[in-house]
Short mmCIF file of C-alpha atoms in Angstrom, two decimals:
data_model
loop_
_atom_site.label_atom_id
_atom_site.label_comp_id
_atom_site.label_asym_id
_atom_site.label_seq_id
_atom_site.Cartn_x
_atom_site.Cartn_y
_atom_site.Cartn_z
CA UNK A 1 -3.19 -2.85 4.80
CA UNK A 2 -6.00 -3.54 2.34
CA UNK A 3 -4.87 -0.98 -1.48
CA UNK A 4 -7.56 -0.07 -3.92
CA UNK A 5 -6.01 -0.21 -6.76
CA UNK A 6 -8.08 1.83 -9.48
CA UNK A 7 -7.73 2.16 -13.49
CA UNK A 8 -4.39 0.89 -14.69
CA UNK A 9 -3.50 0.40 -18.41
CA UNK A 10 -1.80 -2.36 -19.98
CA UNK A 11 1.07 -1.54 -22.69
CA UNK A 12 -0.60 -1.64 -26.04
CA UNK A 13 1.33 1.59 -27.34
CA UNK A 14 4.06 3.22 -28.71
CA UNK A 15 4.52 6.52 -28.70
CA UNK A 16 2.17 8.65 -30.71
CA UNK A 17 2.14 5.30 -32.97
CA UNK A 18 -1.10 2.04 -31.93
CA UNK A 19 0.99 -0.81 -32.41
CA UNK A 20 -0.70 -4.87 -31.34
CA UNK A 21 -0.51 -6.27 -27.38
CA UNK A 22 2.75 -8.57 -27.03
CA UNK A 23 0.81 -12.33 -25.97
CA UNK A 24 2.68 -15.19 -25.38
CA UNK A 25 2.33 -17.76 -27.96
CA UNK A 26 0.99 -15.82 -30.79
CA UNK A 27 2.85 -15.01 -33.76
CA UNK A 28 2.23 -11.04 -34.36
CA UNK A 29 3.20 -8.96 -37.31
CA UNK A 30 3.88 -5.26 -36.06
CA UNK A 31 1.19 -3.30 -38.78
CA UNK A 32 3.75 -0.62 -39.35
CA UNK A 33 3.00 3.33 -38.76
CA UNK A 34 -0.78 4.32 -38.53
CA UNK A 35 -1.29 6.73 -40.30
CA UNK A 36 -3.14 10.19 -38.39
CA UNK A 37 -6.58 9.57 -39.30
CA UNK A 38 -7.28 6.50 -38.27
CA UNK A 39 -6.02 7.59 -35.07
CA UNK A 40 -10.09 9.74 -34.89
CA UNK A 41 -11.10 6.46 -35.04
CA UNK A 42 -12.63 4.68 -31.80
CA UNK A 43 -11.59 1.92 -32.34
CA UNK A 44 -7.87 3.62 -31.87
CA UNK A 45 -8.65 5.61 -28.97
CA UNK A 46 -8.08 3.43 -25.90
CA UNK A 47 -5.05 2.84 -27.53
CA UNK A 48 -4.07 6.28 -28.02
CA UNK A 49 -4.11 7.03 -24.60
CA UNK A 50 -2.88 3.73 -23.04
CA UNK A 51 0.33 4.84 -25.23
CA UNK A 52 0.71 8.21 -22.64
CA UNK A 53 0.89 5.92 -19.74
CA UNK A 54 3.00 3.41 -20.61
CA UNK A 55 5.29 6.56 -21.63
CA UNK A 56 4.62 8.31 -17.98
CA UNK A 57 5.38 4.74 -16.06
CA UNK A 58 8.65 4.77 -18.22
CA UNK A 59 9.51 8.62 -16.49
CA UNK A 60 8.46 7.41 -12.87
CA UNK A 61 10.77 4.55 -13.20
CA UNK A 62 13.42 6.11 -14.10
CA UNK A 63 13.15 9.20 -12.08
CA UNK A 64 12.18 7.29 -8.90
CA UNK A 65 15.15 5.15 -8.96
CA UNK A 66 17.55 7.88 -10.29
CA UNK A 67 15.83 10.74 -7.34
CA UNK A 68 16.28 8.11 -5.18
CA UNK A 69 19.60 8.38 -4.53
CA UNK A 70 20.24 12.57 -4.92
CA UNK A 71 17.01 12.68 -2.23
CA UNK A 72 19.16 9.75 -0.21
CA UNK A 73 16.35 7.11 0.38
CA UNK A 74 19.08 4.68 -0.84
CA UNK A 75 22.59 4.55 -0.28
CA UNK A 76 25.36 3.69 -3.36
CA UNK A 77 27.23 0.86 -3.79
CA UNK A 78 28.81 2.14 -6.45
CA UNK A 79 27.51 0.84 -9.49
CA UNK A 80 28.39 2.15 -12.45
CA UNK A 81 27.52 -0.37 -15.11
CA UNK A 82 23.66 -2.18 -16.10
CA UNK A 83 21.00 -0.20 -13.59
CA UNK A 84 24.11 1.74 -12.00
CA UNK A 85 24.65 5.31 -12.37
CA UNK A 86 27.70 7.60 -12.88
CA UNK A 87 30.05 8.25 -9.59
CA UNK A 88 29.59 12.05 -9.76
CA UNK A 89 25.38 10.89 -9.95
CA UNK A 90 25.79 8.74 -7.00
CA UNK A 91 27.58 11.18 -4.80
CA UNK A 92 24.02 13.94 -5.49
CA UNK A 93 24.60 15.92 -8.39
CA UNK A 94 23.78 15.72 -12.14
CA UNK A 95 25.54 16.62 -14.42
CA UNK A 96 24.07 19.98 -17.02
CA UNK A 97 22.72 17.93 -19.78
CA UNK A 98 22.57 14.47 -19.01
CA UNK A 99 19.77 12.36 -18.63
CA UNK A 100 17.42 13.16 -22.29
CA UNK A 101 16.22 10.07 -21.54
CA UNK A 102 14.63 10.53 -19.01
CA UNK A 103 13.36 13.88 -20.09
CA UNK A 104 12.04 12.40 -23.52
CA UNK A 105 10.31 9.99 -21.87
CA UNK A 106 8.15 12.44 -18.96
CA UNK A 107 7.59 15.11 -22.00
CA UNK A 108 6.62 12.65 -24.82
CA UNK A 109 4.31 10.90 -22.43
CA UNK A 110 2.26 14.76 -21.90
CA UNK A 111 2.98 15.21 -25.38
CA UNK A 112 1.02 12.18 -26.42
CA UNK A 113 -1.70 13.43 -23.29
CA UNK A 114 -2.36 16.24 -25.07
CA UNK A 115 -2.44 14.73 -28.11
CA UNK A 116 -5.14 12.21 -27.73
CA UNK A 117 -6.74 15.20 -25.67
CA UNK A 118 -7.19 17.13 -29.43
CA UNK A 119 -7.82 13.55 -31.31
CA UNK A 120 -10.48 12.28 -29.54
CA UNK A 121 -12.85 15.91 -28.95
CA UNK A 122 -12.18 16.52 -32.26
CA UNK A 123 -13.35 13.54 -33.41
CA UNK A 124 -16.63 12.30 -35.65
CA UNK A 125 -17.17 9.46 -33.62
CA UNK A 126 -18.26 10.88 -29.33
CA UNK A 127 -14.99 9.16 -27.67
CA UNK A 128 -15.89 7.62 -24.93
CA UNK A 129 -16.04 9.45 -21.36
CA UNK A 130 -13.62 7.69 -19.71
CA UNK A 131 -10.99 7.50 -22.72
CA UNK A 132 -11.32 11.18 -22.77
CA UNK A 133 -10.89 12.02 -18.75
CA UNK A 134 -7.82 9.17 -18.34
CA UNK A 135 -6.02 11.28 -22.22
CA UNK A 136 -6.67 14.19 -19.27
CA UNK A 137 -5.73 12.43 -16.29
CA UNK A 138 -2.41 10.63 -17.85
CA UNK A 139 -1.39 15.14 -19.30
CA UNK A 140 -2.40 16.50 -15.43
CA UNK A 141 0.35 13.98 -13.65
CA UNK A 142 3.70 14.05 -16.58
CA UNK A 143 2.95 18.22 -15.82
CA UNK A 144 3.51 16.72 -11.84
CA UNK A 145 6.17 14.63 -13.04
CA UNK A 146 8.11 16.70 -14.51
CA UNK A 147 7.65 20.03 -12.28
CA UNK A 148 9.04 17.06 -9.34
CA UNK A 149 11.98 16.17 -11.15
CA UNK A 150 13.00 19.49 -13.86
CA UNK A 151 13.45 23.18 -12.58
CA UNK A 152 13.15 24.36 -16.01
CA UNK A 153 11.05 22.54 -19.47
CA UNK A 154 10.48 23.56 -22.69
CA UNK A 155 5.99 22.83 -23.70
CA UNK A 156 5.81 23.21 -28.09
CA UNK A 157 4.31 26.98 -29.02
CA UNK A 158 0.38 26.47 -29.75
CA UNK A 159 1.22 26.58 -33.50
CA UNK A 160 3.80 23.70 -32.91
CA UNK A 161 6.67 25.87 -33.24
CA UNK A 162 9.71 24.45 -30.70
CA UNK A 163 9.36 26.56 -27.35
CA UNK A 164 11.50 28.38 -24.94
CA UNK A 165 12.88 26.80 -21.71
CA UNK A 166 10.37 27.81 -18.42
CA UNK A 167 10.07 27.11 -15.02
CA UNK A 168 8.89 23.59 -15.42
CA UNK A 169 6.75 25.24 -11.37
CA UNK A 170 5.84 28.26 -13.82
CA UNK A 171 1.96 30.29 -12.58
CA UNK A 172 1.16 28.56 -16.73
CA UNK A 173 2.05 25.12 -16.80
CA UNK A 174 0.44 24.20 -13.09
CA UNK A 175 -2.34 25.78 -14.55
CA UNK A 176 -2.87 23.82 -17.64
CA UNK A 177 -2.10 20.13 -15.30
CA UNK A 178 -5.44 22.06 -12.77
CA UNK A 179 -6.68 22.54 -16.44
CA UNK A 180 -6.72 18.99 -17.26
CA UNK A 181 -7.87 17.55 -14.15
CA UNK A 182 -10.73 19.58 -13.93
CA UNK A 183 -11.67 18.89 -17.27
CA UNK A 184 -11.42 15.01 -16.54
CA UNK A 185 -14.09 15.27 -12.84
CA UNK A 186 -16.18 17.07 -15.65
CA UNK A 187 -15.80 14.23 -18.08
CA UNK A 188 -15.46 11.31 -16.44
CA UNK A 189 -18.24 8.68 -15.19
CA UNK A 190 -15.60 6.66 -13.52
CA UNK A 191 -15.76 7.04 -9.90
CA UNK A 192 -12.08 5.66 -9.79
CA UNK A 193 -11.24 7.82 -12.89
CA UNK A 194 -12.69 11.34 -10.38
CA UNK A 195 -10.40 9.96 -7.32
CA UNK A 196 -7.35 10.30 -9.64
CA UNK A 197 -8.26 13.32 -10.28
CA UNK A 198 -9.43 15.19 -7.36
CA UNK A 199 -5.58 13.37 -6.07
CA UNK A 200 -3.17 14.95 -8.83
CA UNK A 201 -4.94 18.38 -9.13
CA UNK A 202 -4.58 18.71 -5.49
CA UNK A 203 -0.92 17.46 -5.59
CA UNK A 204 -0.72 20.17 -8.84
CA UNK A 205 -1.89 22.66 -6.05
CA UNK A 206 0.44 21.78 -3.40
CA UNK A 207 3.53 23.49 -5.97
CA UNK A 208 1.27 26.23 -6.67
CA UNK A 209 1.05 26.70 -3.10
CA UNK A 210 -3.04 26.37 -2.88
CA UNK A 211 -3.59 25.24 0.62
CA UNK A 212 -7.32 25.59 0.68
CA UNK A 213 -8.02 24.43 -2.03
CA UNK A 214 -5.29 21.47 -1.76
CA UNK A 215 -7.08 20.37 1.25
CA UNK A 216 -10.59 20.77 -0.41
CA UNK A 217 -9.08 17.94 -3.00
CA UNK A 218 -7.90 15.90 -1.34
CA UNK A 219 -10.63 16.02 1.09
CA UNK A 220 -12.91 13.98 -1.55
CA UNK A 221 -11.21 10.91 -1.67
CA UNK A 222 -12.39 9.73 1.17
CA UNK A 223 -10.46 6.10 1.60
CA UNK A 224 -7.08 5.80 3.03
CA UNK A 225 -6.49 2.88 1.31
CA UNK A 226 -6.71 4.13 -2.05
CA UNK A 227 -4.72 4.43 -4.74
CA UNK A 228 -3.73 5.77 -8.52
CA UNK A 229 -0.77 3.04 -9.72
CA UNK A 230 1.30 3.10 -12.70
CA UNK A 231 1.07 0.10 -13.66
CA UNK A 232 4.90 -2.24 -14.41
CA UNK A 233 5.77 -5.22 -16.37
CA UNK A 234 8.26 -7.48 -16.06
CA UNK A 235 8.19 -8.12 -19.99
CA UNK A 236 9.80 -5.22 -20.62
CA UNK A 237 12.81 -3.34 -19.94
CA UNK A 238 11.49 0.11 -19.66
CA UNK A 239 8.86 -0.64 -17.89
CA UNK A 240 10.31 -3.13 -15.12
CA UNK A 241 10.18 -1.45 -11.71
CA UNK A 242 13.76 -0.16 -11.24
CA UNK A 243 14.25 0.34 -7.45
CA UNK A 244 13.34 -3.30 -7.17
CA UNK A 245 15.15 -5.08 -10.27
CA UNK A 246 18.28 -3.07 -8.98
CA UNK A 247 18.18 -3.84 -6.23
CA UNK A 248 16.96 -7.85 -5.74
CA UNK A 249 20.46 -9.21 -5.57
CA UNK A 250 19.92 -11.75 -8.96
CA UNK A 251 22.08 -10.19 -10.49
CA UNK A 252 22.03 -6.53 -9.38
CA UNK A 253 23.52 -4.87 -5.67
CA UNK A 254 23.56 -1.38 -6.93
CA UNK A 255 22.52 -0.20 -3.79
CA UNK A 256 21.61 -0.66 -0.40
CA UNK A 257 19.69 0.39 2.25
CA UNK A 258 23.09 0.85 4.38
CA UNK A 259 23.33 4.33 6.32
CA UNK A 260 19.82 5.56 5.35
CA UNK A 261 17.55 7.02 7.16
CA UNK A 262 15.47 4.39 6.78
CA UNK A 263 18.18 0.71 6.93
CA UNK A 264 20.36 3.02 8.93
CA UNK A 265 24.41 2.48 9.62
CA UNK A 266 24.13 -1.07 12.91
CA UNK A 267 27.01 -0.77 14.05
CA UNK A 268 29.02 -1.50 10.32
CA UNK A 269 32.38 0.64 10.30
CA UNK A 270 33.19 2.72 13.08
CA UNK A 271 34.19 5.58 10.13
CA UNK A 272 30.03 6.95 10.65
CA UNK A 273 28.50 7.45 13.95
CA UNK A 274 26.44 4.47 14.74
CA UNK A 275 22.93 4.83 13.97
CA UNK A 276 20.02 2.60 14.39
CA UNK A 277 18.30 2.75 11.64
CA UNK A 278 14.09 3.63 11.45
CA UNK A 279 12.80 0.46 10.53
CA UNK A 280 15.16 -1.91 12.68
CA UNK A 281 13.71 0.65 15.63
CA UNK A 282 9.91 0.73 15.05
CA UNK A 283 9.11 -2.33 12.35
CA UNK A 284 7.06 0.13 10.30
CA UNK A 285 6.02 -2.31 6.93
CA UNK A 286 5.77 0.80 4.93
CA UNK A 287 10.20 0.83 4.62
CA UNK A 288 10.98 -2.82 4.90
CA UNK A 289 14.40 -4.40 4.18
CA UNK A 290 16.52 -7.37 4.66
CA UNK A 291 19.01 -8.53 7.52
CA UNK A 292 22.63 -7.67 6.53
CA UNK A 293 24.77 -10.50 5.01
CA UNK A 294 28.30 -11.05 4.66
CA UNK A 295 27.42 -10.49 0.63
CA UNK A 296 28.96 -6.74 -0.99
CA UNK A 297 26.83 -4.04 -2.48
CA UNK A 298 27.94 -5.36 -6.94
CA UNK A 299 30.86 -2.72 -6.72
CA UNK A 300 32.77 -0.05 -4.60
CA UNK A 301 32.26 3.47 -3.80
CA UNK A 302 34.00 6.16 -4.16
CA UNK A 303 36.06 6.86 -1.54
CA UNK A 304 34.91 4.22 0.90
CA UNK A 305 35.47 1.78 -0.75
CA UNK A 306 32.67 -1.87 -0.61
CA UNK A 307 29.50 -1.51 0.32
CA UNK A 308 27.90 -3.91 3.10
CA UNK A 309 24.18 -4.65 0.99
CA UNK A 310 21.35 -4.11 2.45
CA UNK A 311 18.43 -4.32 0.37
CA UNK A 312 15.39 -2.85 0.14
CA UNK A 313 11.36 -4.92 0.31
CA UNK A 314 9.64 -1.87 -0.20
CA UNK A 315 9.03 -3.66 -3.67
CA UNK A 316 9.13 -7.48 -4.65
CA UNK A 317 9.24 -8.09 -7.85
CA UNK A 318 9.37 -5.95 -11.68
CA UNK A 319 5.42 -6.55 -11.45
CA UNK A 320 5.30 -4.15 -8.40
CA UNK A 321 3.11 -1.32 -9.52
CA UNK A 322 4.49 2.30 -8.73
CA UNK A 323 2.09 5.29 -6.95
CA UNK A 324 1.20 8.30 -8.33
CA UNK A 325 -1.61 8.99 -5.89
CA UNK A 326 -3.28 8.10 -2.09
CA UNK A 327 -5.46 7.88 -0.02
CA UNK A 328 -2.84 8.01 2.44
CA UNK A 329 -0.76 10.77 0.70
CA UNK A 330 -4.28 13.46 0.12
CA UNK A 331 -3.91 13.20 4.55
CA UNK A 332 -0.28 14.47 4.62
CA UNK A 333 -1.39 17.55 1.64
CA UNK A 334 -4.43 17.94 4.50
CA UNK A 335 -1.82 17.54 7.71
CA UNK A 336 0.65 20.16 5.34
CA UNK A 337 -2.46 22.41 4.67
CA UNK A 338 -3.30 22.73 8.51
CA UNK A 339 0.42 23.94 9.44
CA UNK A 340 0.06 26.76 6.41
CA UNK A 341 -2.93 27.98 8.51
CA UNK A 342 -1.01 27.54 12.03
CA UNK A 343 -3.11 24.14 13.55
CA UNK A 344 0.40 21.73 14.34
CA UNK A 345 -2.20 20.24 16.17
CA UNK A 346 -4.87 19.32 13.98
CA UNK A 347 -2.17 18.53 11.99
CA UNK A 348 -0.43 15.82 13.91
CA UNK A 349 -3.71 13.86 13.82
CA UNK A 350 -3.80 13.55 10.04
CA UNK A 351 -0.54 11.98 10.56
CA UNK A 352 -0.59 9.63 13.18
CA UNK A 353 -3.75 9.04 10.99
CA UNK A 354 -1.68 7.54 8.29
CA UNK A 355 0.45 5.99 10.27
CA UNK A 356 -2.02 4.65 11.76
CA UNK A 357 -3.14 3.03 8.66
CA UNK A 358 0.10 1.33 8.35
CA UNK A 359 -0.49 -0.27 11.99
CA UNK A 360 1.71 1.42 12.90
CA UNK A 361 1.25 3.78 16.44
CA UNK A 362 1.95 7.10 16.98
CA UNK A 363 5.57 8.98 16.40
CA UNK A 364 5.47 10.04 19.41
CA UNK A 365 5.74 6.01 21.42
CA UNK A 366 6.96 4.12 17.85
CA UNK A 367 10.50 6.19 17.75
CA UNK A 368 13.85 5.03 19.13
CA UNK A 369 13.86 6.39 23.35
CA UNK A 370 10.26 8.47 21.77
CA UNK A 371 9.95 12.08 20.21
CA UNK A 372 8.52 15.04 21.74
CA UNK A 373 5.35 15.94 21.28
CA UNK A 374 4.78 18.45 18.48
CA UNK A 375 4.80 22.16 20.27
CA UNK A 376 4.75 24.21 16.55
CA UNK A 377 4.67 24.17 13.62
CA UNK A 378 8.33 24.34 13.18
CA UNK A 379 8.50 20.60 15.27
CA UNK A 380 5.25 19.13 13.15
CA UNK A 381 6.45 20.57 9.93
CA UNK A 382 9.95 18.21 10.71
CA UNK A 383 6.66 15.16 12.49
CA UNK A 384 5.42 16.11 8.43
CA UNK A 385 8.47 15.17 6.14
CA UNK A 386 9.31 12.59 8.09
CA UNK A 387 5.72 10.87 7.32
CA UNK A 388 5.86 11.34 3.57
CA UNK A 389 9.69 10.74 2.86
CA UNK A 390 7.74 7.20 4.89
CA UNK A 391 4.80 7.33 3.14
CA UNK A 392 6.10 8.12 -0.93
CA UNK A 393 9.36 5.85 0.11
CA UNK A 394 10.19 5.35 -4.01
CA UNK A 395 7.06 6.89 -5.19
CA UNK A 396 9.60 9.70 -6.92
CA UNK A 397 8.51 12.33 -4.97
CA UNK A 398 11.52 12.53 -2.22
CA UNK A 399 13.40 15.25 -4.61
CA UNK A 400 10.83 16.97 -5.35
CA UNK A 401 9.58 18.00 -1.79
CA UNK A 402 13.12 18.19 -0.79
CA UNK A 403 13.38 21.02 -3.55
CA UNK A 404 9.59 22.48 -2.68
CA UNK A 405 10.26 22.73 1.73
CA UNK A 406 14.01 24.90 0.76
CA UNK A 407 12.14 27.55 0.91
CA UNK A 408 8.74 26.54 2.85
CA UNK A 409 8.97 29.28 5.21
CA UNK A 410 7.49 26.97 7.85
CA UNK A 411 10.62 26.13 9.45
CA UNK A 412 12.19 22.40 10.44
CA UNK A 413 14.93 19.63 9.31
CA UNK A 414 14.31 17.69 6.55
CA UNK A 415 16.24 15.26 8.31
CA UNK A 416 18.75 14.85 5.25
CA UNK A 417 19.95 11.36 6.22
CA UNK A 418 24.09 11.92 6.85
CA UNK A 419 26.25 10.36 3.78
CA UNK A 420 29.11 12.77 4.36
CA UNK A 421 29.65 10.99 7.26
CA UNK A 422 30.66 7.88 5.12
CA UNK A 423 32.66 9.22 2.05
CA UNK A 424 34.27 12.04 0.18
CA UNK A 425 32.26 12.38 -2.81
CA UNK A 426 29.99 13.28 -0.47
CA UNK A 427 32.26 16.59 0.86
CA UNK A 428 34.51 17.26 -1.97
CA UNK A 429 34.32 15.46 -5.16
CA UNK A 430 30.93 16.90 -6.00
CA UNK A 431 30.31 20.50 -6.49
CA UNK A 432 27.23 20.13 -5.20
CA UNK A 433 23.97 18.67 -4.41
CA UNK A 434 21.80 19.03 -7.55
CA UNK A 435 17.53 20.30 -7.59
CA UNK A 436 16.44 18.55 -10.09
CA UNK A 437 17.07 17.41 -13.57
CA UNK A 438 18.71 19.26 -16.41
CA UNK A 439 17.65 19.67 -20.22
CA UNK A 440 19.61 17.64 -21.61
CA UNK A 441 21.62 18.16 -24.72
CA UNK A 442 19.64 17.22 -26.99
CA UNK A 443 16.32 19.65 -26.19
CA UNK A 444 19.05 22.24 -26.35
CA UNK A 445 20.90 21.35 -29.67
CA UNK A 446 18.08 21.03 -31.69
CA UNK A 447 16.29 23.84 -30.18
CA UNK A 448 16.91 26.98 -30.99
CA UNK A 449 14.95 29.20 -28.51
CA UNK A 450 16.86 26.83 -25.92
CA UNK A 451 20.67 27.86 -24.76
CA UNK A 452 23.33 25.58 -24.91
CA UNK A 453 25.78 24.81 -22.33
CA UNK A 454 29.01 27.07 -22.00
#
């Protein structure tokens, strides 16, 4: 597929302090903290904006991998050390108060972006309109990432005092995100940034249940091959594509595609029911995996033993970028909007358009033994859920989708991969499969407005 990668950032800042780019062959002296007064200087503006993008990349990099386990995009290989997860997380349960690093990255991305907006807007030197628009965009996407991966969040009060717990999908926060994207649209002169703002605002309106608004914004992105990506860099552990690195076989085989909807069982064990995986059945290039060898994943899975290693080929290097919006996703948003208005036939046309963009036939003929044609909203909704799972694999979107659809009201089947037949880890060991990440202990202990876990 031809992919038109839009505006990206390069690593140039950390937190809200400006630092110098690391270049090979150069001796670099860290100048240390920069006074606030210099952040208002126009020469500092783009670096400050870049800091928000970098921190958002770190957040998405983390939640995309952890969320892939919970949402069953990948099957755990038992790894608990480097590039692995605790046993209960592998089973799908997030311990309350955990994953402070994930939370810090996400809320810092939001904070840095909103600080950049304030600084650029109040600067005596007129800010570059596209730098300001980019700050609005990173702020909007930060809110979206938090909404999809945390049920609750904390936003400081306008006077800087600690905030209280609030729903990450509350009307107030979704409106803030929407307003950021709207401000980007009115500020940007770069069409690429405008497309990113329309796409982000469509995503936010999906969470707000504004389907006509979501479809309207999605329709502004007319190029299906368009994408807006977070730049990942193999030079930095924090921004190296983790989903690739954890599965690269050099040295990590932390997870496998075995037993997932995509990889399937392939008859490797008599214990689970034999299931021909989607990729094997269709050859869909969006969810490729390698061939099963005699190699095992790095560790053993509780209640199962050693796991056969079937690696994902979706990402092929630590430098592979992670999309946060795309033209194809906009078509699927339009399709879901059609379903919410009862027009399942139009929704299926859009779903099959996305499949055609990947070189696939319509899903009625591409699947093993065929699939019944949609004849209701509920059936078409099942196909929409399936197509989003394929199109957005490895982008940190599946977990949020699953939570959003629990109360969606349109019926359909989420078709969650059946891990329960593989190990007691998924049936009796974990308390329940978590719906989202929790506010970490670091925030609960330091913020008097946030209750601690008893």
